[in-house]
Coordinates of C-alpha atoms and ligand atoms in Angstrom, one line a residue:
M1 CA -261.0 51.5 -11.1
R2 CA -259.2 53.9 -13.4
E3 CA -258.9 52.9 -16.6
I4 CA -255.7 52.2 -19.2
K5 CA -255.9 52.4 -22.5
T6 CA -251.8 53.3 -23.6
V7 CA -249.4 51.4 -21.6
G8 CA -245.3 52.3 -22.8
V9 CA -242.9 49.5 -21.8
I10 CA -239.6 50.2 -21.8
G11 CA -236.9 48.6 -22.8
L12 CA -237.3 45.8 -26.0
G13 CA -236.0 42.5 -25.5
T14 CA -236.8 39.7 -25.0
M15 CA -239.2 40.4 -22.4
G16 CA -239.7 43.6 -23.0
A17 CA -241.0 43.1 -26.8
G18 CA -242.8 39.9 -25.4
I19 CA -244.9 42.6 -22.9
V20 CA -245.1 45.1 -26.0
E21 CA -247.7 42.1 -27.5
V22 CA -249.4 41.3 -25.0
F23 CA -250.8 44.3 -24.6
A24 CA -251.5 44.9 -28.5
R25 CA -252.7 41.6 -28.1
G26 CA -255.0 43.2 -25.5
G27 CA -255.6 46.0 -28.4
L28 CA -254.2 48.4 -26.1
Q29 CA -252.0 51.6 -27.6
V30 CA -248.2 50.9 -27.4
V31 CA -245.5 53.3 -26.8
G32 CA -242.5 50.6 -27.1
V33 CA -239.0 52.2 -25.8
E34 CA -235.1 51.9 -26.9
T35 CA -232.0 54.2 -26.4
T36 CA -230.8 53.9 -29.6
E37 CA -232.3 53.2 -33.2
E38 CA -230.4 49.8 -33.7
L39 CA -232.1 48.3 -30.3
A40 CA -235.4 49.6 -31.8
E41 CA -234.9 47.5 -34.6
R42 CA -234.0 44.7 -33.2
G43 CA -237.2 45.4 -30.6
R44 CA -239.8 45.7 -34.0
G45 CA -237.4 42.5 -35.3
I46 CA -238.4 40.4 -31.7
L47 CA -242.3 41.1 -32.4
Q48 CA -242.5 40.6 -35.7
A49 CA -240.6 37.4 -35.5
S50 CA -243.4 36.2 -33.0
V51 CA -246.3 37.5 -34.4
D52 CA -245.7 36.1 -37.9
R53 CA -245.2 33.0 -36.0
A54 CA -248.8 33.4 -34.9
V55 CA -249.5 33.8 -38.1
Q56 CA -247.8 30.6 -39.8
R57 CA -249.5 28.8 -37.2
G58 CA -252.7 29.5 -38.0
R59 CA -253.1 31.5 -34.5
V60 CA -253.9 34.6 -36.2
S61 CA -255.3 36.4 -39.4
E62 CA -252.9 38.1 -41.0
Q63 CA -255.0 41.1 -40.8
D64 CA -255.7 40.7 -36.9
R65 CA -251.8 40.8 -36.7
D66 CA -251.2 44.1 -39.0
A67 CA -254.0 45.5 -36.7
L68 CA -251.8 45.1 -34.0
L69 CA -249.3 46.1 -35.3
R70 CA -250.5 49.4 -35.6
R71 CA -251.5 49.3 -32.4
V72 CA -247.6 49.2 -32.0
R73 CA -245.0 52.3 -32.0
I74 CA -241.5 51.4 -31.7
S75 CA -239.6 55.1 -30.2
T76 CA -236.6 55.7 -28.8
T77 CA -237.5 59.0 -26.7
M78 CA -239.1 58.3 -23.4
Q79 CA -241.2 62.3 -24.4
D80 CA -243.5 59.6 -26.3
L81 CA -244.8 58.4 -23.2
S82 CA -246.3 61.5 -21.3
G83 CA -249.5 60.0 -22.7
A84 CA -249.4 56.5 -21.4
D85 CA -251.2 55.8 -18.6
L86 CA -249.3 53.0 -17.2
V87 CA -245.5 52.0 -18.3
V88 CA -244.1 48.9 -17.7
E89 CA -240.0 49.3 -17.6
A90 CA -237.9 46.2 -19.1
V91 CA -234.3 47.5 -18.6
P92 CA -230.9 45.1 -17.4
E93 CA -231.6 44.4 -13.7
V94 CA -228.8 46.8 -12.4
M95 CA -230.9 49.2 -9.9
A96 CA -229.2 52.3 -11.1
I97 CA -230.7 51.9 -15.0
K98 CA -233.5 51.0 -13.0
D99 CA -233.2 54.4 -11.0
Q100 CA -232.4 56.7 -14.1
V101 CA -235.9 54.6 -15.6
F102 CA -238.3 55.5 -13.0
S103 CA -237.1 59.4 -12.2
A104 CA -237.5 60.4 -16.2
L105 CA -240.9 59.0 -16.1
D106 CA -242.2 61.5 -12.5
G107 CA -240.7 64.1 -14.9
I108 CA -242.6 63.1 -18.3
V109 CA -246.2 60.9 -17.3
G110 CA -249.5 62.1 -16.1
E111 CA -250.0 62.0 -12.5
D112 CA -252.7 59.0 -12.8
C113 CA -249.9 56.9 -14.8
I114 CA -249.2 53.1 -12.4
L115 CA -245.5 52.6 -13.0
A116 CA -244.7 49.1 -12.8
S117 CA -241.5 47.5 -13.4
N118 CA -241.2 44.3 -14.6
T119 CA -237.2 43.0 -12.8
S120 CA -237.1 39.8 -11.8
S121 CA -235.4 40.5 -8.9
L122 CA -234.7 43.7 -7.8
S123 CA -237.0 44.7 -4.2
I124 CA -240.0 46.9 -5.5
T125 CA -240.0 48.3 -2.7
R126 CA -236.6 49.8 -3.2
I127 CA -237.3 50.9 -6.5
A128 CA -240.7 52.3 -5.8
A129 CA -238.6 54.1 -3.1
G130 CA -236.5 56.3 -5.1
T131 CA -239.7 58.1 -7.5
D132 CA -241.9 60.9 -6.0
H133 CA -244.7 59.0 -6.0
P134 CA -244.5 55.9 -4.4
E135 CA -248.0 54.4 -4.1
R136 CA -248.3 54.3 -8.2
V137 CA -245.2 52.0 -8.0
V138 CA -245.6 48.4 -8.7
G139 CA -244.0 45.2 -10.0
M140 CA -245.2 43.3 -12.9
H141 CA -243.1 40.1 -13.6
F142 CA -244.1 38.2 -17.1
F143 CA -242.4 35.1 -17.6
N144 CA -240.9 34.3 -20.6
P145 CA -242.0 33.7 -23.9
A146 CA -244.5 36.4 -22.2
P147 CA -247.2 35.8 -24.8
V148 CA -247.2 32.0 -24.1
L149 CA -246.9 32.0 -20.0
K150 CA -249.9 33.6 -18.3
L151 CA -248.7 34.5 -15.4
V152 CA -247.8 38.0 -13.2
E153 CA -247.0 38.5 -10.8
V154 CA -248.2 41.8 -9.3
I155 CA -245.7 43.0 -6.7
T156 CA -247.0 45.0 -3.9
T157 CA -245.2 47.4 -1.4
L158 CA -245.8 48.6 2.1
R159 CA -246.9 52.1 0.2
S160 CA -248.7 50.2 -2.9
D161 CA -252.0 52.3 -3.5
P162 CA -254.5 49.1 -3.4
E163 CA -256.3 51.5 -6.1
V164 CA -252.7 50.4 -8.2
V165 CA -253.1 47.0 -7.6
Q166 CA -256.7 46.0 -8.4
T167 CA -256.0 48.6 -11.4
V168 CA -253.0 46.0 -12.7
S169 CA -254.9 43.0 -11.4
A170 CA -257.6 43.4 -13.4
L171 CA -255.8 44.8 -16.1
S172 CA -253.8 41.6 -16.6
T173 CA -256.9 39.8 -16.6
A174 CA -258.7 41.7 -19.3
L175 CA -255.3 40.3 -21.5
G176 CA -256.1 37.1 -20.4
K177 CA -253.7 36.5 -17.8
K178 CA -253.5 35.0 -14.1
P179 CA -252.5 37.1 -11.7
V180 CA -251.3 36.6 -8.7
V181 CA -250.9 39.4 -6.0
V182 CA -247.7 39.0 -3.5
G183 CA -245.8 41.2 -2.0
D184 CA -241.8 42.1 -2.1
R185 CA -240.3 39.2 -1.2
A186 CA -236.3 37.8 -3.1
G187 CA -237.8 36.0 -6.2
F188 CA -241.4 36.8 -5.4
V189 CA -243.4 33.4 -5.9
A190 CA -242.3 31.5 -9.2
N191 CA -238.0 32.3 -8.8
Y192 CA -237.9 31.3 -5.7
L193 CA -239.3 28.0 -5.7
L194 CA -237.9 27.7 -10.0
F195 CA -234.6 28.6 -8.4
G196 CA -234.0 26.2 -6.1
Y197 CA -234.6 23.3 -7.9
L198 CA -232.4 25.1 -11.0
N199 CA -229.9 25.4 -8.5
S200 CA -230.0 21.1 -6.8
A201 CA -229.7 20.5 -10.5
I202 CA -226.5 22.0 -11.7
R203 CA -225.0 21.1 -7.7
M204 CA -225.6 17.0 -9.6
L205 CA -224.2 18.1 -13.2
E206 CA -221.7 19.0 -11.3
Q207 CA -220.7 16.5 -8.8
G208 CA -221.8 14.4 -12.1
H209 CA -224.3 12.2 -10.6
V210 CA -226.0 12.4 -14.1
S211 CA -225.6 13.7 -17.6
R212 CA -226.8 16.6 -19.0
E213 CA -228.5 15.8 -21.2
D214 CA -229.7 12.1 -18.6
L215 CA -230.7 15.3 -16.3
D216 CA -233.3 17.0 -18.9
T217 CA -234.6 13.5 -20.1
A218 CA -235.2 12.8 -16.2
M219 CA -237.1 16.2 -15.4
R220 CA -239.1 16.9 -18.7
V221 CA -240.2 13.0 -19.2
G222 CA -240.3 11.5 -16.5
A223 CA -241.4 14.5 -13.5
G224 CA -243.6 15.8 -16.7
L225 CA -242.5 19.0 -16.7
P226 CA -242.7 21.6 -20.3
M227 CA -238.2 21.3 -20.6
G228 CA -235.5 19.7 -18.1
P229 CA -233.9 22.5 -16.1
L230 CA -230.5 22.8 -18.3
T231 CA -232.1 24.1 -21.0
L232 CA -234.5 25.8 -19.5
M233 CA -231.9 28.2 -18.0
D234 CA -230.2 28.8 -21.7
L235 CA -233.1 29.5 -22.3
I236 CA -233.3 32.5 -19.2
G237 CA -229.6 33.3 -19.6
L238 CA -227.5 32.2 -17.3
D239 CA -226.2 35.8 -16.2
V240 CA -229.7 36.4 -15.9
C241 CA -229.7 33.6 -13.7
H242 CA -226.1 33.9 -11.8
H243 CA -228.6 37.7 -10.6
I244 CA -231.4 36.2 -9.7
G245 CA -229.7 33.0 -7.2
D246 CA -227.6 35.9 -5.6
V247 CA -230.4 38.0 -5.1
I248 CA -232.0 34.6 -3.4
Y249 CA -229.5 33.5 -1.8
G250 CA -229.2 37.2 -0.3
H251 CA -232.3 36.6 1.4
S252 CA -232.4 33.0 2.3
R253 CA -229.4 32.4 3.0
S254 CA -230.2 28.5 2.4
Q255 CA -228.0 26.2 1.2
L256 CA -231.1 24.9 -1.2
H257 CA -229.6 28.7 -2.5
A258 CA -225.4 28.5 -2.9
P259 CA -224.4 30.1 -5.0
S260 CA -222.7 27.6 -7.7
A261 CA -219.5 28.0 -9.2
T262 CA -220.4 26.2 -12.6
L263 CA -222.7 29.2 -13.0
E264 CA -220.3 31.2 -12.2
Q265 CA -217.7 30.5 -14.1
M266 CA -219.9 29.7 -16.8
V267 CA -220.7 34.0 -16.9
T268 CA -217.7 34.5 -16.9
A269 CA -216.4 32.6 -19.6
G270 CA -218.9 34.2 -21.9
R271 CA -221.1 31.6 -21.5
L272 CA -224.8 32.2 -21.5
G273 CA -227.2 30.9 -23.1
R274 CA -229.5 30.6 -26.3
K275 CA -228.2 34.6 -26.6
S276 CA -224.4 33.7 -26.7
G277 CA -225.3 30.9 -28.3
R278 CA -223.6 28.9 -26.2
G279 CA -224.9 28.3 -22.6
F280 CA -225.0 23.4 -20.7
Y281 CA -226.4 23.0 -24.5
T282 CA -223.9 25.0 -28.4
Y283 CA -227.0 26.5 -30.3
A284 CA -226.8 26.5 -34.2
R285 CA -227.4 30.5 -34.6
T286 CA -226.8 32.9 -31.4
G287 CA -230.9 33.5 -29.9
G288 CA -231.6 30.0 -31.6
S289 CA -233.2 27.0 -29.8
Q290 CA -231.6 24.8 -32.1
V291 CA -228.7 22.5 -30.3
V292 CA -226.4 21.0 -32.1
P293 CA -223.6 18.5 -31.2
D294 CA -220.3 19.8 -28.5
E295 CA -217.5 18.2 -27.0
L296 CA -220.0 16.3 -24.1
T297 CA -222.6 15.1 -26.7
P298 CA -222.6 11.5 -25.5
Q299 CA -221.7 9.7 -28.5
N300 CA -223.2 6.2 -29.6
G301 CA -220.9 3.3 -28.2
E302 CA -221.0 -0.5 -28.6
Q303 CA -224.0 -1.7 -27.5
A304 CA -223.6 -5.2 -25.5
G305 CA -226.8 -7.3 -27.3
V306 CA -229.1 -9.4 -25.1
E307 CA -231.7 -12.1 -26.2
R308 CA -232.7 -13.6 -22.9
V309 CA -234.1 -11.4 -20.2
A310 CA -235.5 -13.2 -16.6
V311 CA -237.9 -11.8 -14.7
V312 CA -238.8 -12.8 -11.1
G313 CA -241.8 -11.9 -8.8
E314 CA -244.9 -12.0 -9.1
G315 CA -247.0 -8.7 -8.8
T316 CA -247.8 -6.3 -11.0
I317 CA -244.8 -4.8 -12.0
A318 CA -243.5 -8.0 -12.9
R319 CA -246.3 -9.2 -15.1
E320 CA -245.8 -5.2 -16.7
L321 CA -241.7 -5.4 -16.8
V322 CA -242.5 -9.5 -18.3
G323 CA -244.8 -8.5 -21.3
R324 CA -243.3 -4.6 -22.5
L325 CA -239.9 -7.0 -22.4
E326 CA -241.9 -9.5 -24.4
D327 CA -243.3 -6.4 -26.7
G328 CA -239.8 -5.8 -27.0
G329 CA -238.5 -8.0 -28.8
Y330 CA -236.8 -10.1 -26.1
A331 CA -237.3 -14.1 -25.1
V332 CA -238.3 -13.7 -21.5
T333 CA -238.4 -15.6 -18.9
H334 CA -240.4 -15.5 -16.0
L335 CA -239.7 -16.9 -12.9
A336 CA -243.5 -15.8 -10.6
D337 CA -241.8 -17.7 -7.4
A338 CA -239.0 -15.9 -6.5
S339 CA -237.9 -18.7 -4.0
G340 CA -238.2 -21.5 -6.5
D341 CA -235.4 -23.0 -8.2
L342 CA -232.8 -20.3 -10.4
S343 CA -231.6 -23.0 -12.7
A344 CA -234.0 -21.3 -15.0
V345 CA -231.9 -17.9 -15.4
G346 CA -228.7 -19.3 -15.9
S347 CA -228.2 -19.0 -19.0
V348 CA -230.4 -15.0 -19.2
G349 CA -227.9 -12.0 -20.5
L350 CA -230.2 -10.1 -17.4
V351 CA -231.9 -10.9 -14.3
I352 CA -234.1 -8.3 -13.3
E353 CA -235.0 -9.1 -9.5
A354 CA -239.2 -7.0 -9.2
Q355 CA -241.0 -9.2 -6.1
E356 CA -243.5 -6.8 -4.6
E357 CA -242.5 -5.3 -1.6
L358 CA -243.3 -5.7 1.9
D359 CA -245.7 -3.3 1.4
D360 CA -247.0 -3.3 -2.1
T361 CA -248.2 -6.6 -0.9
E362 CA -252.2 -7.2 -0.3
D363 CA -252.3 -9.7 3.1
G364 CA -249.3 -7.2 4.2
S365 CA -247.7 -10.8 4.1
V366 CA -243.6 -10.5 3.2
A367 CA -242.0 -10.8 0.1
D368 CA -241.8 -13.7 -2.1
R369 CA -237.9 -14.4 -1.2
D370 CA -235.0 -12.1 1.2
V371 CA -233.1 -10.0 -2.1
D372 CA -230.2 -10.6 -0.2
D373 CA -230.3 -14.1 -0.1
L374 CA -231.4 -13.8 -4.2
F375 CA -228.2 -11.7 -4.9
R376 CA -226.5 -13.9 -2.7
E377 CA -227.6 -16.5 -4.7
L378 CA -227.9 -15.2 -8.5
G379 CA -224.2 -14.3 -8.0
Q380 CA -223.6 -17.8 -7.9
T381 CA -225.4 -19.5 -10.1
V382 CA -225.9 -17.2 -12.7
A383 CA -223.5 -16.7 -15.5
E384 CA -220.0 -14.4 -16.0
G385 CA -221.3 -11.0 -17.9
T386 CA -225.3 -11.9 -16.5
V387 CA -226.9 -7.8 -15.8
L388 CA -228.2 -8.0 -12.6
A389 CA -231.2 -5.6 -12.0
T390 CA -234.0 -4.4 -9.4
V391 CA -236.4 -2.4 -9.4
N392 CA -236.6 -1.9 -5.9
T393 CA -236.0 -0.3 -3.6
Y394 CA -232.7 -1.6 -2.7
S395 CA -228.6 -0.4 -2.6
A396 CA -227.4 -1.6 -5.4
V397 CA -224.4 -1.4 -3.9
A398 CA -224.9 -3.4 -1.0
L399 CA -226.0 -5.8 -3.6
A400 CA -223.8 -6.0 -5.2
A401 CA -221.5 -6.5 -2.8
I402 CA -223.6 -9.6 -1.8
S403 CA -224.2 -10.6 -4.8
G404 CA -220.4 -10.3 -5.9
R405 CA -221.0 -8.8 -9.7
T406 CA -219.8 -5.9 -8.7
E407 CA -219.3 -4.6 -13.0
D408 CA -222.7 -5.8 -13.7
T409 CA -224.9 -4.4 -10.5
A410 CA -227.8 -1.3 -11.1
V411 CA -231.1 -0.5 -9.8
L412 CA -233.7 0.8 -12.0
R413 CA -236.3 3.0 -10.7
V414 CA -239.8 3.3 -13.6
H415 CA -241.6 7.0 -13.5
T416 CA -244.7 7.5 -14.9
P417 CA -245.7 10.4 -14.4
T418 CA -248.4 12.3 -17.2
G419 CA -248.6 10.2 -19.5
N420 CA -245.7 12.8 -21.6
G421 CA -243.7 9.1 -22.2
Q422 CA -242.2 7.1 -19.2
V423 CA -238.7 7.4 -17.4
V424 CA -237.1 4.1 -15.5
E425 CA -234.2 5.4 -14.3
I426 CA -230.2 3.4 -14.2
G427 CA -228.6 3.9 -10.8
R428 CA -225.0 2.8 -11.0
T429 CA -222.8 2.1 -8.4
T430 CA -219.5 3.5 -8.4
A431 CA -218.3 -0.2 -10.3
T432 CA -220.8 -0.6 -12.6
S433 CA -219.4 -1.1 -15.8
A434 CA -219.9 0.5 -18.9
R435 CA -221.5 -2.1 -20.8
T436 CA -223.3 -2.9 -17.9
V437 CA -225.0 0.0 -18.2
E438 CA -225.0 0.9 -22.4
L439 CA -226.6 -3.0 -21.4
L440 CA -229.7 -1.4 -19.6
R441 CA -230.2 1.6 -21.6
G442 CA -230.6 -0.7 -24.3
V443 CA -233.3 -2.4 -22.7
V444 CA -235.3 0.2 -21.2
R445 CA -235.6 1.8 -25.4
A446 CA -236.7 -1.7 -26.6
M447 CA -239.2 -1.3 -23.4
G448 CA -240.6 2.3 -24.9
A449 CA -239.0 4.4 -22.7
E450 CA -236.2 7.0 -22.4
P451 CA -233.2 5.9 -19.6
V452 CA -231.7 8.3 -17.5
V453 CA -228.3 6.9 -16.1
C454 CA -227.4 8.4 -12.7
R455 CA -224.9 7.4 -9.9
D456 CA -227.4 6.1 -7.2
R457 CA -227.5 7.9 -4.8
T458 CA -231.0 8.5 -2.6
G459 CA -233.8 9.7 -4.6
L460 CA -231.6 9.0 -8.2
V461 CA -232.2 12.5 -10.1
V462 CA -236.5 12.6 -10.6
D463 CA -237.4 12.2 -6.9
A464 CA -234.8 13.6 -5.0
L465 CA -235.3 17.5 -8.0
L466 CA -238.8 16.5 -7.6
I467 CA -239.7 15.8 -3.8
S468 CA -237.5 18.8 -2.8
H469 CA -238.5 21.0 -4.8
L470 CA -242.3 20.2 -3.5
N471 CA -241.3 20.6 0.3
D472 CA -239.6 24.0 -0.7
A473 CA -243.1 24.9 -1.7
V474 CA -245.1 23.7 0.9
R475 CA -242.6 25.4 3.1
M476 CA -243.3 28.6 1.6
L477 CA -246.7 27.9 2.6
D478 CA -246.0 27.5 6.0
E479 CA -243.9 30.9 6.0
G480 CA -247.1 32.4 4.5
Y481 CA -245.6 33.7 2.3
A482 CA -248.1 33.3 -0.7
G483 CA -251.8 30.5 0.1
A484 CA -251.9 27.6 -1.8
E485 CA -253.7 28.7 -4.7
E486 CA -251.0 31.2 -5.5
I487 CA -248.5 29.7 -5.2
D488 CA -249.8 26.6 -7.5
T489 CA -251.6 29.4 -10.6
A490 CA -247.5 30.8 -9.9
I491 CA -245.7 27.6 -11.1
Q492 CA -248.2 26.5 -13.3
H493 CA -248.8 29.2 -15.4
G494 CA -245.2 31.2 -14.9
L495 CA -243.5 27.6 -15.5
G496 CA -245.7 25.8 -17.7
Y497 CA -246.3 22.8 -15.1
P498 CA -248.8 20.3 -16.1
M499 CA -250.2 21.8 -12.7
G500 CA -249.3 23.6 -9.4
P501 CA -246.6 21.5 -6.4
L502 CA -249.8 21.7 -3.9
A503 CA -251.7 20.0 -6.7
M504 CA -249.0 17.9 -7.4
V505 CA -248.5 17.2 -4.1
D506 CA -252.2 16.5 -3.4
H507 CA -251.8 14.3 -7.0
I508 CA -249.0 11.3 -5.5
G509 CA -249.7 11.5 -2.3
A510 CA -249.1 14.2 0.8
D511 CA -247.7 11.2 2.4
E512 CA -245.8 9.5 0.1
V513 CA -244.3 12.4 -0.4
L514 CA -243.4 12.3 3.5
V515 CA -241.8 9.5 3.0
L516 CA -239.5 9.6 0.0
A517 CA -238.4 13.9 2.0
E518 CA -237.4 11.6 4.7
E519 CA -235.8 8.8 2.9
L520 CA -234.4 11.9 0.6
H521 CA -233.4 13.3 4.1
S522 CA -231.6 10.9 6.2
G523 CA -230.0 9.6 2.9
S524 CA -227.5 10.1 0.9
S525 CA -228.9 11.9 -1.9
C526 CA -226.6 14.2 -3.1
L527 CA -228.7 17.7 -2.4
P528 CA -227.5 19.5 1.4
R529 CA -229.2 17.7 3.8
E530 CA -229.9 20.9 5.6
A531 CA -232.5 22.1 2.7
L532 CA -233.8 18.6 2.1
A533 CA -236.4 18.7 5.7
P534 CA -239.9 18.0 5.5
S535 CA -241.9 20.8 6.1
P536 CA -243.8 20.8 9.3
L537 CA -246.6 21.5 7.3
L538 CA -246.5 18.5 5.5
V539 CA -246.5 16.2 8.2
E540 CA -249.5 18.2 9.4
H541 CA -251.0 17.3 6.5
V542 CA -250.5 14.0 6.7
L543 CA -251.2 13.2 10.0
L544 CA -254.8 15.0 9.4
D545 CA -255.1 13.4 6.0
L546 CA -255.2 17.0 5.1
P547 CA -255.3 17.8 0.6
F548 CA -253.4 21.2 0.0
T549 CA -255.8 22.1 -2.4
G550 CA -259.6 22.0 -3.6
R551 CA -260.8 23.0 -0.1
Ligands
CAA601 N1 -242.9 34.0 -28.8 C1 -244.4 33.7 -28.8 N2 -245.0 32.6 -28.5 C2 -244.4 31.7 -28.9 C3 -242.6 31.5 -28.3 C4 -241.8 33.1 -28.2 N3 -240.5 32.7 -28.3 N4 -242.2 30.3 -27.8 C5 -243.1 29.5 -28.6 N5 -244.5 30.2 -28.3 C6 -246.1 29.6 -28.5 C7 -245.6 28.2 -29.5 O1 -245.7 29.2 -31.2 C8 -246.4 27.8 -29.8 O2 -248.1 28.5 -30.0 P1 -249.0 27.1 -30.5 O3 -249.3 25.9 -29.5 O4 -250.6 28.2 -30.4 O5 -248.4 26.7 -32.3 C9 -246.6 27.6 -28.1 O6 -246.0 28.1 -27.8 C10 -246.0 25.6 -28.0 O7 -244.4 26.5 -28.4 P2 -243.6 25.1 -29.0 O8 -244.7 24.2 -29.6 O9 -242.9 25.5 -30.0 O10 -243.0 24.5 -27.8 P3 -242.9 23.8 -26.5 O11 -244.9 23.5 -26.7 O12 -242.0 22.9 -26.4 O13 -243.4 24.6 -25.7 C11 -242.3 26.4 -24.6 C12 -242.4 25.8 -25.3 C13 -243.8 27.5 -24.5 C14 -241.8 27.4 -24.2 C15 -242.5 25.0 -22.8 O14 -241.2 24.6 -23.2 C16 -242.5 26.2 -21.5 O15 -243.4 26.7 -20.9 N6 -241.9 26.7 -21.4 C17 -241.1 26.7 -19.6 C18 -240.9 27.8 -19.8 C19 -240.7 28.9 -18.4 O16 -240.4 28.1 -17.3 N7 -240.4 30.1 -18.8 C20 -240.3 30.9 -17.5 C21 -238.6 30.5 -16.7 S1 -238.2 32.2 -15.6 C22 -238.7 33.4 -16.1 O17 -239.2 34.1 -17.0 C23 -239.1 34.6 -14.3 C24 -237.7 35.3 -14.9 O18 -237.5 35.9 -14.4 C25 -236.4 34.6 -15.5

């Protein structure tokens, strides 16, 4: 394995400047190259701001920062890369520009120099084919923000020299990164899985299934991911998302990746995310991360007050609900025996059905009372305007129709994923009134959870997005593109998830994931049915009771 002492980075945008910082932090000499003095200055600014922040946060001493900056030379002359042992390009994702850069490099660097591309979507095989020595070309794909996220996807081609791959991989490890070596395929591991999920999230927004704020809350709090999908796309850049999405769709031809009209229009209209000051959200300044209100920001509407709440049913969820509602300041009537007299709920503002579901009762007996029957009677018993809800997996539409309380009925789904907080999804029908929705939002907040309002479709938001995302990861494993460890490392360290998707399947339980995936596939989810078919490998793992990880 050769020794890498001096590294060149071409292109000093967000990614390039971040990559410069990673190398310099690792003690290497770095030459950063831009095309103009103005762009070089911008790159210097990004680097300076990032290292200054590290000093402010006490992560780096002023002395270390100054030493780091002394290791970096920024230039506008490609010739300055002549002494480099490795050059990473991070120029715009246009093949003609990449071709220009690599053929120029062929004439500048020494024979032993490794050439790497940070491309997120273009074919490394194609880039290598345009060079004099394809055996020294690999992908070295970093994740934004590069100084924070540990993943480096090392992309090999049929021509890559194994010693080059080993050197880049060992260097990544020495820099504190987590390299994952995989072959050349559209989107590699992390983006391939990420963009199916992001596309599904845009589809939900397009269909008016959920608001942008609630969509992000659902996945950040309800699924425990570091950012909501729309916030993340604004960070990545919508033009970049559009481009990567197109490349992946060109390979997969799956409905999951079918280009979104919304994304296309936003890019055409110049709404590129943080970098243009406006994407799905509006930002206080171009390039900043602080969101400011705009015309889509929800106004705090008049909130219907409710003081008395009834919980119907016995069991863990019912008891927890009673405790949390009482802590939230409500007077709670607990009807543990759902088959008893319902007259006690006549004067409450909200009734929540929370009987143990059939499968959940310890002795396998049926729940106290048939829910259809219960809602029919509630419809005849409760006062006008009393809101009816269930935490069980019944359809809000069916319960609204049975109770006759079409404006006042909704379903509630509780998610407690990572101890990050808790989301309660409120599934509404087309007839559920704004008053009912606001009343339920208020109650959920009073219980110390975050409300997410959406249409009552299979999987609501969290399960629909998360389970299809996990199923997609199992499908990738089944296709043999990457192993379980590679997939999990890529997603955990490239996207900052609390654990990899296959570890998540094991954590939730493969059987539970399969049940939810089957429900999504056969149900009324707003995602494309074809893309939701449970992976045959998921079925195998459930039948054989095999975990995906730790074997
Ligand atoms: N540069 C350097 N450091 C940064 C940074 C940046 N741009 N942004 C955040 N940080 C550092 C902070 O200084 C902080 O460090 P300390 O804890 O040591 O002080 C740490 O990261 C956490 O930052 P914050 O507390 O400000 O914010 P956070 O906890 O919300 O984390 C985040 C921010 C790291 C961005 C996190 O939300 C995250 O991991 N999000 C997921 C991002 C993601 O998925 N990226 C991949 C996109 S896909 C891609 O890049 C590939 C492609 O090809 C398009």
